[in-house]
PDB file of C-alpha atoms in Angstrom:
ATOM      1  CA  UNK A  29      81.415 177.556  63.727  1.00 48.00           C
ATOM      2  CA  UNK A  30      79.391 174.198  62.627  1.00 52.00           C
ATOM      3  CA  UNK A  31      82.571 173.879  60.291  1.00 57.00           C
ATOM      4  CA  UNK A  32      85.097 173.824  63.578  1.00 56.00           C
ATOM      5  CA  UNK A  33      82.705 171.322  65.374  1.00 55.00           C
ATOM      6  CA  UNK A  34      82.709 169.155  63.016  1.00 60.00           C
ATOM      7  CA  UNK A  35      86.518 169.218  62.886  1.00 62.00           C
ATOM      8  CA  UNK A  36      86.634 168.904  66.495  1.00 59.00           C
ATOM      9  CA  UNK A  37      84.283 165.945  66.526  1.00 58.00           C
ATOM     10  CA  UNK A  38      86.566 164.623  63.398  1.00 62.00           C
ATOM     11  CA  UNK A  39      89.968 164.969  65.452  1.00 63.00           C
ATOM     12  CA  UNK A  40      88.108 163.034  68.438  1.00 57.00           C
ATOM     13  CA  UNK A  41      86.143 160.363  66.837  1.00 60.00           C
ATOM     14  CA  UNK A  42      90.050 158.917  64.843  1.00 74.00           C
ATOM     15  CA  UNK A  43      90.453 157.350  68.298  1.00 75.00           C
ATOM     16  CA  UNK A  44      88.666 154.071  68.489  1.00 79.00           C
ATOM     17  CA  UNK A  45      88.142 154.206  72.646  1.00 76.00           C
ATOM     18  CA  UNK A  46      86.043 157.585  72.128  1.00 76.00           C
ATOM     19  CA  UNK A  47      84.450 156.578  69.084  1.00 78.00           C
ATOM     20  CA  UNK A  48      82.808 153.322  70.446  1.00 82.00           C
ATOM     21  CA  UNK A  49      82.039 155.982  73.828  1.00 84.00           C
ATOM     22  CA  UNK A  50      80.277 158.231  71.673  1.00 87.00           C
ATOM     23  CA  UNK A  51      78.719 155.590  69.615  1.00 88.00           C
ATOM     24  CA  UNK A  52      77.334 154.403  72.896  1.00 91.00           C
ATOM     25  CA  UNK A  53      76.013 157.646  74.046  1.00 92.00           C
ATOM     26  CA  UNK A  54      74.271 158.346  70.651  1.00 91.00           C
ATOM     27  CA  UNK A  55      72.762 154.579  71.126  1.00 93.00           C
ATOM     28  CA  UNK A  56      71.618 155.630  74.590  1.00 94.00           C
ATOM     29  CA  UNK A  57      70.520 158.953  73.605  1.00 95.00           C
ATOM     30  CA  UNK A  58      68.442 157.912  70.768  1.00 95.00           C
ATOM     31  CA  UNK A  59      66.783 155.289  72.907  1.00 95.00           C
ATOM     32  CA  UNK A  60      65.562 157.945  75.998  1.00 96.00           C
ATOM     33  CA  UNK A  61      64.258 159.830  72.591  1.00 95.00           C
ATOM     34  CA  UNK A  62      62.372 157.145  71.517  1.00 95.00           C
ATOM     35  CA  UNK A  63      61.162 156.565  74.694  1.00 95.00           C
ATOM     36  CA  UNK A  64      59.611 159.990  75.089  1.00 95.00           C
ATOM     37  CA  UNK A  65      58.536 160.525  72.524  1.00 94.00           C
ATOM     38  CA  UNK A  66      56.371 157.675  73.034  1.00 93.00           C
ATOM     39  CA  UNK A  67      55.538 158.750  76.314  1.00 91.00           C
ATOM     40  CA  UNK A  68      54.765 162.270  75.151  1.00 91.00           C
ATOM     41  CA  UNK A  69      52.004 160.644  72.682  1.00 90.00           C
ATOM     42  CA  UNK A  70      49.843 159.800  75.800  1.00 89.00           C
ATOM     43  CA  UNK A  71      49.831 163.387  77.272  1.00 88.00           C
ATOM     44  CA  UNK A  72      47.092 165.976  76.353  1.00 87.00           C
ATOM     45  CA  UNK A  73      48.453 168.706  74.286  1.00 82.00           C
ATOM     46  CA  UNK A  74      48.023 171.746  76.911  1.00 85.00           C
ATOM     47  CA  UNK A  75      50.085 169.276  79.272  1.00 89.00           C
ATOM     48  CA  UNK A  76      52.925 170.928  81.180  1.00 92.00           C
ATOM     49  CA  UNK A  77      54.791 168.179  80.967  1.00 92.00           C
ATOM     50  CA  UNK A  78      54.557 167.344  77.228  1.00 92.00           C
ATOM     51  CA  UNK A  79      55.751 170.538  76.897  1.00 92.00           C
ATOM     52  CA  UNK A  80      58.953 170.056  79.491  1.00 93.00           C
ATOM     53  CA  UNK A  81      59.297 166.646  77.667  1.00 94.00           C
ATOM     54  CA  UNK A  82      59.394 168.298  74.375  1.00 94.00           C
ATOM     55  CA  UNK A  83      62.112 170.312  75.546  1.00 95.00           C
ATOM     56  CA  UNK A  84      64.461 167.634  76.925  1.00 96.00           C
ATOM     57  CA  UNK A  85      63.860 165.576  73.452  1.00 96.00           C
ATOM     58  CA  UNK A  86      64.581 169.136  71.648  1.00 96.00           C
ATOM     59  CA  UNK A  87      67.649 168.780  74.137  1.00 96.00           C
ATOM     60  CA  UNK A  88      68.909 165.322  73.062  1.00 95.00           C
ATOM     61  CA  UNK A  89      68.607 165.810  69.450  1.00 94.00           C
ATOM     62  CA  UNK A  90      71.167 169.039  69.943  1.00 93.00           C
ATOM     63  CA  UNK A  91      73.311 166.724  71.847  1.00 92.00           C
ATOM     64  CA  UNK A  92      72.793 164.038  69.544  1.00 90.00           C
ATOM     65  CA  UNK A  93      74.014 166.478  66.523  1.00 88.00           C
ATOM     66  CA  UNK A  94      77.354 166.695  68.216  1.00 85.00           C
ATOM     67  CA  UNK A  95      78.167 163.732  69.445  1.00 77.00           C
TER      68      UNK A  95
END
């Protein structure tokens, strides 16, 4: 399966329109990661919503994998 996506992302990423898009999105991605993360480092450890911002960053880095 991680063998096909990566053919798949191959196939899309030879055009140069959706490679500079999905260059973009990683860019964009990585930066609401960062900023997070930092965020996240000012919430107290039994916080709620470290732990829903721990999932989203979880969710980013999955996206992040495939784009």
């Amino acid at each position: 399966m991680a063998n096909q996506n990566s053919e798949c992302k191959d196939d899309l990423l030879s055009d140069p329109a959706l490679k500079n898009h999905s260059n973009e999105l990683s860019f964009h991605l990585a930066t609401a990661e960062n900023e997070l993360i930092a965020s996240a480092r000012l919430l107290s450890a039994e916080s709620q919503l470290l732990q829903s911002i721990n999932g989203v960053i979880a969710g980013i880095k999955a996206i992040r994998e495939v784009v």
